[in-house]
Amino acid sequence: MGALPHEDFLQCLSLCSNDSSTISSVIYTRNNPSYSTVLESTIRNLRFNSTNTPKPLVIVTPSRTSHFQATIYCSRKHGLQIRTRSGGHDYEGLSYVAKVPFVVVDLVNFRSVDVDVENRVAWVQAGAILGEVYYRIAEKSRTLSFAGGVFHSIGVGGYISGGGFGLLFRKYGTGGDNVIDAQFIDVNGRILDRKSMGEDLFWAIRGGGGGSFGIVLAWKLKLVPVPATVTVFSVSRTLEQNATQLILRWQEIAHQLPDEMNPDVSMFSVNSTQDGRKTILASFSSLFLGTIDELLPIMQQRFPELGLSRQDCSEMSWIESVLYFNQLQNQPLEILLNRTFRTPVGGQYYKIKSDYVKEPISETALNGLFSRLSDEEASSAIIIFMAYGGIMDRIPEDATPFPHRAGNLYKIYYNVNWQEQDNVNSQKYIDWSRRVYNYMTPFVSKSPREAYANYRDLDIGSNNVGITSYTQASVWGRKYFKNNFDRLVQVKTKIDPENFFKHEQSIPPLH
Ligand code: FDA
């Protein structure tokens, strides 16, 4: 009987690595007692942590670039697929689940953050989490930051690869808009920077979706100024407290609010305090890059109906606002360094979808959405409208692969989540999210119905397991990337013509 594919693979790794003693310490086979701990360490969506979930044959946690080179070489040689994982937040688990024999390359040991305050840049290895980036910047300056995401445990590798939006995106754009160089390894093991990879590939990796082109080792980030004092607020209203009219008004004005804000409104079902029946609670919140005194007149002029008062607002430093939006107020800043910490926000078993809205939706449409939010399956669901506008209206659609720019009023984030004991019934929750998505069809963007690549959703289409066809990939590709999809395909055809780096929603090469 021949050796198992991963035994040949392991032998290849030790043969082709010129430092086999160090590589052996970063390899985890299923016989290794730490295998499960390493695998599960950053599985965020516990839906993909069941006994039925396909597991990697081997996990490699490179500590040197030669380990990446050896892993890519040996995986190709022995017909194993690679799944690259930075922070493990992929909503469909594609960084650690595959239906074919595969190896996980986990960048947990590639996470240095080197901040240069004077030049307002930072070199960040792709395995760092956003919390590490924020923390290391704040150590040196409280008035600089990065256009990162809200949740501190997201990996920088996947975040920027899929675009990346967060608290500062209406002021400074996406994460990908704020990258000025990168270190990248291609299918042939070549280590490339911006100059040697060329502008097409450098464009593609800043938003064209993770796992398609090669492995990003590090990003050089542009740091952006933030004031020493920022303000946060959150105001909640039930349907009985006029929430519907407030949301209708919010739709009209939120995208026109100052770039210094990131207004959103979260909606979920709660028991009414009046009679114990269900109602919808709408929570209006935002960061404001300025003081309460500066914010209040703006809100009184633009959105008086909300009745924002001084008591609804808190002033803090920018880094403290990261804790606030992670619901980690009063925790030490060091919690941002904890990459295995499970955020209390958003649940642990979940299904996500996204939409873009170009025209305000009607009261009737909104009522239909509320009625679905009151379904039994939606008891832990949350729907968030996130305002667009600001600098997003001014950055051209093809500046990076992330195409959702001018013309959007807001993005919708649909999150249905459930508890461990109900994971056997996951299908009923997933079906609920599909029903809501179908219901929303007439009210959201069309031709294509746009979706955010980092909110990965395999329902909108996926590649064949075998041959990845352009036509099939266009179905989901145009939703994520609109016309930028064709340029991504061209880049892919050049950098990885044999389609080694692939998954269910990777960019296909042209054959
Ligand atoms: P993960 O490691 O799972 O990778 C995601 C994808 O990128 C996979 O296809 C993977 O193979 C690939 N990849 C990872 N590292 C790579 C590398 N070094 N080189 C090449 N490819 C690589 N988004 C957002 O924009 N703003 C937000 O506020 C949030 N909030 C949020 C909260 C929570 C709780 C979750 C679970 C997710 C989000 N997201 C988000 C979505 C998030 O940005 C998205 O899932 C990112 O892809 C996650 O990046 P990770 O590195 O953590 O994921």
Short mmCIF file of C-alpha atoms in Angstrom, two decimals, residues 58-301:
data_model
loop_
_atom_site.label_atom_id
_atom_site.label_comp_id
_atom_site.label_asym_id
_atom_site.label_seq_id
_atom_site.Cartn_x
_atom_site.Cartn_y
_atom_site.Cartn_z
CA VAL A 58 -2.14 18.95 8.17
CA ILE A 59 -1.93 22.44 9.68
CA VAL A 60 1.23 24.45 9.12
CA THR A 61 1.87 27.61 11.16
CA PRO A 62 4.90 29.09 9.34
CA SER A 63 7.37 31.12 11.35
CA ARG A 64 9.61 31.96 8.36
CA THR A 65 8.98 32.71 4.72
CA SER A 66 10.80 29.50 3.74
CA HIS A 67 8.02 27.55 5.51
CA PHE A 68 5.43 29.10 3.18
CA GLN A 69 7.59 28.29 0.17
CA ALA A 70 8.02 24.67 1.22
CA THR A 71 4.30 24.27 1.98
CA ILE A 72 3.22 25.68 -1.37
CA TYR A 73 5.77 23.58 -3.27
CA CYS A 74 4.88 20.32 -1.50
CA SER A 75 1.11 20.91 -1.62
CA ARG A 76 1.29 21.40 -5.37
CA LYS A 77 3.53 18.37 -5.79
CA HIS A 78 1.23 16.09 -3.80
CA GLY A 79 -2.12 17.41 -4.98
CA LEU A 80 -3.25 19.01 -1.73
CA GLN A 81 -5.19 22.26 -1.64
CA ILE A 82 -4.09 25.12 0.60
CA ARG A 83 -6.49 27.11 2.74
CA THR A 84 -4.85 30.22 4.15
CA ARG A 85 -6.05 31.46 7.51
CA SER A 86 -5.23 34.75 9.22
CA GLY A 87 -7.99 35.53 11.73
CA GLY A 88 -10.46 32.73 10.85
CA HIS A 89 -13.51 35.05 10.51
CA ASP A 90 -14.58 33.83 7.09
CA TYR A 91 -18.37 33.67 7.36
CA GLU A 92 -18.47 30.39 5.40
CA GLY A 93 -15.37 28.91 7.04
CA LEU A 94 -13.42 28.76 3.77
CA SER A 95 -10.10 29.40 5.50
CA TYR A 96 -10.26 26.08 7.34
CA VAL A 97 -12.85 23.89 5.57
CA ALA A 98 -12.57 22.21 2.15
CA LYS A 99 -14.25 19.27 0.47
CA VAL A 100 -10.95 17.99 -0.98
CA PRO A 101 -7.77 16.86 0.84
CA PHE A 102 -6.21 20.07 2.14
CA VAL A 103 -3.64 21.81 4.30
CA VAL A 104 -4.35 24.86 6.45
CA VAL A 105 -1.62 27.49 6.43
CA ASP A 106 -2.29 29.49 9.58
CA LEU A 107 -0.48 32.81 9.96
CA VAL A 108 -0.67 32.86 13.77
CA ASN A 109 3.14 33.18 13.94
CA PHE A 110 3.20 35.92 11.31
CA ARG A 111 1.75 38.80 13.23
CA SER A 112 4.32 41.46 13.99
CA VAL A 113 3.12 45.08 13.91
CA ASP A 114 5.78 47.70 13.27
CA VAL A 115 4.47 51.26 13.67
CA ASP A 116 6.34 54.27 12.29
CA VAL A 117 4.55 57.30 13.75
CA GLU A 118 6.80 59.84 12.09
CA ASN A 119 6.00 58.62 8.60
CA ARG A 120 2.46 57.57 9.50
CA VAL A 121 2.85 54.02 8.23
CA ALA A 122 2.91 50.55 9.74
CA TRP A 123 4.17 47.24 8.40
CA VAL A 124 1.76 44.62 9.65
CA GLN A 125 2.09 40.90 9.07
CA ALA A 126 -1.10 39.39 7.72
CA GLY A 127 -1.70 37.11 10.71
CA ALA A 128 -2.10 40.05 13.10
CA ILE A 129 -5.63 40.81 14.25
CA LEU A 130 -7.05 44.32 13.98
CA GLY A 131 -6.97 44.67 17.77
CA GLU A 132 -3.19 44.16 17.72
CA VAL A 133 -2.88 46.85 15.05
CA TYR A 134 -5.03 49.35 16.98
CA TYR A 135 -3.23 48.60 20.23
CA ARG A 136 0.29 48.94 18.80
CA ILE A 137 -0.62 52.22 17.09
CA ALA A 138 -2.22 53.56 20.31
CA GLU A 139 0.91 52.64 22.26
CA LYS A 140 2.76 55.21 20.20
CA SER A 141 0.05 57.70 19.31
CA ARG A 142 -3.54 58.34 20.41
CA THR A 143 -4.20 60.53 17.39
CA LEU A 144 -3.38 58.05 14.63
CA SER A 145 -5.23 54.96 13.56
CA PHE A 146 -5.98 52.63 10.66
CA ALA A 147 -9.20 52.28 8.66
CA GLY A 148 -9.88 48.89 10.19
CA GLY A 149 -13.03 46.94 10.97
CA VAL A 150 -15.19 47.16 14.03
CA PHE A 151 -14.41 43.77 15.52
CA HIS A 152 -10.99 43.54 17.08
CA SER A 153 -10.36 39.84 16.45
CA ILE A 154 -10.66 40.00 12.63
CA GLY A 155 -7.43 39.03 10.84
CA VAL A 156 -5.70 41.73 8.85
CA GLY A 157 -5.03 39.15 6.09
CA GLY A 158 -8.65 38.41 5.25
CA TYR A 159 -9.98 41.85 6.18
CA ILE A 160 -7.98 43.78 3.60
CA SER A 161 -8.15 40.97 1.03
CA GLY A 162 -11.94 41.41 0.94
CA GLY A 163 -12.02 45.23 1.05
CA GLY A 164 -12.57 45.99 4.71
CA PHE A 165 -14.83 48.65 6.16
CA GLY A 166 -15.13 49.93 9.72
CA LEU A 167 -15.56 52.90 11.99
CA LEU A 168 -13.54 55.24 9.75
CA PHE A 169 -14.67 54.13 6.31
CA ARG A 170 -16.81 57.19 5.51
CA LYS A 171 -13.85 59.40 6.36
CA TYR A 172 -10.91 57.40 4.95
CA GLY A 173 -12.31 54.59 2.79
CA THR A 174 -11.84 50.84 3.05
CA GLY A 175 -8.88 49.00 4.52
CA GLY A 176 -7.73 48.26 0.97
CA ASP A 177 -7.80 51.98 0.11
CA ASN A 178 -5.25 52.50 2.89
CA VAL A 179 -2.57 50.00 1.88
CA ILE A 180 0.57 51.35 0.24
CA ASP A 181 2.70 48.24 -0.15
CA ALA A 182 2.53 44.51 0.50
CA GLN A 183 4.66 41.42 0.83
CA PHE A 184 3.17 38.50 -1.05
CA ILE A 185 4.12 34.95 -1.98
CA ASP A 186 2.92 33.48 -5.26
CA VAL A 187 2.26 29.95 -6.45
CA ASN A 188 5.92 29.57 -7.48
CA GLY A 189 7.17 30.61 -4.05
CA ARG A 190 8.37 34.02 -5.23
CA ILE A 191 8.28 36.73 -2.57
CA LEU A 192 6.99 39.91 -4.17
CA ASP A 193 6.47 43.49 -3.08
CA ARG A 194 4.42 46.20 -4.77
CA LYS A 195 7.17 47.01 -7.24
CA SER A 196 7.98 43.45 -8.22
CA MET A 197 4.36 42.26 -8.34
CA GLY A 198 3.20 45.19 -10.48
CA GLU A 199 0.16 47.44 -10.12
CA ASP A 200 -2.41 44.92 -11.43
CA LEU A 201 -1.72 42.31 -8.77
CA PHE A 202 -1.27 44.99 -6.11
CA TRP A 203 -4.74 46.28 -7.10
CA ALA A 204 -6.29 42.79 -7.02
CA ILE A 205 -5.12 41.76 -3.57
CA ARG A 206 -6.61 44.88 -1.94
CA GLY A 207 -10.24 43.78 -2.13
CA GLY A 208 -10.50 40.97 -4.70
CA GLY A 209 -11.22 38.41 -1.98
CA GLY A 210 -8.84 36.26 0.06
CA GLY A 211 -7.46 32.93 -1.10
CA SER A 212 -7.45 33.57 -4.87
CA PHE A 213 -4.05 34.86 -5.87
CA GLY A 214 -1.46 33.64 -3.38
CA ILE A 215 -0.64 34.39 0.25
CA VAL A 216 -0.26 37.91 1.57
CA LEU A 217 2.52 37.94 4.15
CA ALA A 218 2.34 41.59 5.21
CA TRP A 219 0.71 44.92 4.40
CA LYS A 220 2.20 48.39 4.65
CA LEU A 221 -0.65 50.46 6.03
CA LYS A 222 -1.26 54.17 5.77
CA LEU A 223 -2.09 55.56 9.23
CA VAL A 224 -4.77 58.21 9.40
CA PRO A 225 -5.33 61.06 11.87
CA VAL A 226 -8.07 60.86 14.51
CA PRO A 227 -8.84 63.55 17.10
CA ALA A 228 -7.75 63.06 20.71
CA THR A 229 -11.43 63.08 21.71
CA VAL A 230 -14.16 61.28 19.82
CA THR A 231 -17.84 60.85 20.69
CA VAL A 232 -20.02 57.76 20.56
CA PHE A 233 -23.76 57.55 20.94
CA SER A 234 -26.53 55.03 20.86
CA VAL A 235 -30.25 55.80 21.00
CA SER A 236 -32.85 53.02 21.03
CA ARG A 237 -36.52 53.24 20.15
CA THR A 238 -39.23 50.59 19.84
CA LEU A 239 -41.97 50.57 17.22
CA GLU A 240 -44.25 52.07 19.86
CA GLN A 241 -41.73 54.88 20.27
CA ASN A 242 -41.88 55.83 16.60
CA ALA A 243 -38.92 53.70 15.41
CA THR A 244 -40.43 53.19 11.93
CA GLN A 245 -40.66 56.91 11.17
CA LEU A 246 -37.14 57.43 12.53
CA ILE A 247 -35.72 54.72 10.26
CA LEU A 248 -37.56 56.18 7.26
CA ARG A 249 -36.02 59.57 8.05
CA TRP A 250 -32.59 58.01 8.73
CA GLN A 251 -32.63 56.51 5.23
CA GLU A 252 -33.00 59.99 3.75
CA ILE A 253 -30.27 61.74 5.70
CA ALA A 254 -27.69 59.27 7.06
CA HIS A 255 -25.57 59.14 3.89
CA GLN A 256 -25.37 62.94 3.93
CA LEU A 257 -24.16 63.26 7.50
CA PRO A 258 -20.54 64.45 7.93
CA ASP A 259 -17.74 62.09 6.86
CA GLU A 260 -16.67 62.13 10.52
CA MET A 261 -19.61 59.87 11.39
CA ASN A 262 -20.47 56.24 10.60
CA PRO A 263 -24.20 56.14 11.33
CA ASP A 264 -25.96 52.82 11.54
CA VAL A 265 -29.22 51.46 12.80
CA SER A 266 -29.52 47.95 14.24
CA MET A 267 -32.91 46.25 14.43
CA PHE A 268 -33.91 43.21 16.41
CA SER A 269 -36.91 41.76 18.13
CA VAL A 270 -37.47 42.28 21.88
CA ASN A 271 -40.31 41.83 24.32
CA SER A 272 -42.24 45.03 24.65
CA THR A 273 -42.04 46.49 28.14
CA GLN A 274 -45.63 47.66 27.84
CA ASP A 275 -47.52 44.40 27.48
CA GLY A 276 -44.83 41.73 27.11
CA ARG A 277 -45.62 41.26 23.41
CA LYS A 278 -42.86 41.30 20.81
CA THR A 279 -41.77 44.51 19.23
CA ILE A 280 -38.76 45.71 17.24
CA LEU A 281 -36.03 47.74 18.86
CA ALA A 282 -34.10 50.05 16.56
CA SER A 283 -30.79 51.25 17.89
CA PHE A 284 -29.28 54.32 16.18
CA SER A 285 -25.60 54.70 16.82
CA SER A 286 -22.46 56.31 15.49
CA LEU A 287 -18.92 57.29 16.16
CA PHE A 288 -18.18 60.98 15.66
CA LEU A 289 -14.65 62.23 15.15
CA GLY A 290 -15.09 65.23 17.43
CA THR A 291 -16.60 66.35 20.71
CA ILE A 292 -20.18 66.23 22.01
CA ASP A 293 -20.40 70.00 21.65
CA GLU A 294 -19.55 69.70 17.98
CA LEU A 295 -21.90 66.77 17.38
CA LEU A 296 -25.10 67.99 19.04
CA PRO A 297 -25.79 70.99 16.77
CA ILE A 298 -25.20 68.81 13.69
CA MET A 299 -27.70 66.23 14.88
CA GLN A 300 -30.19 68.88 15.99
CA GLN A 301 -30.07 70.42 12.54
#
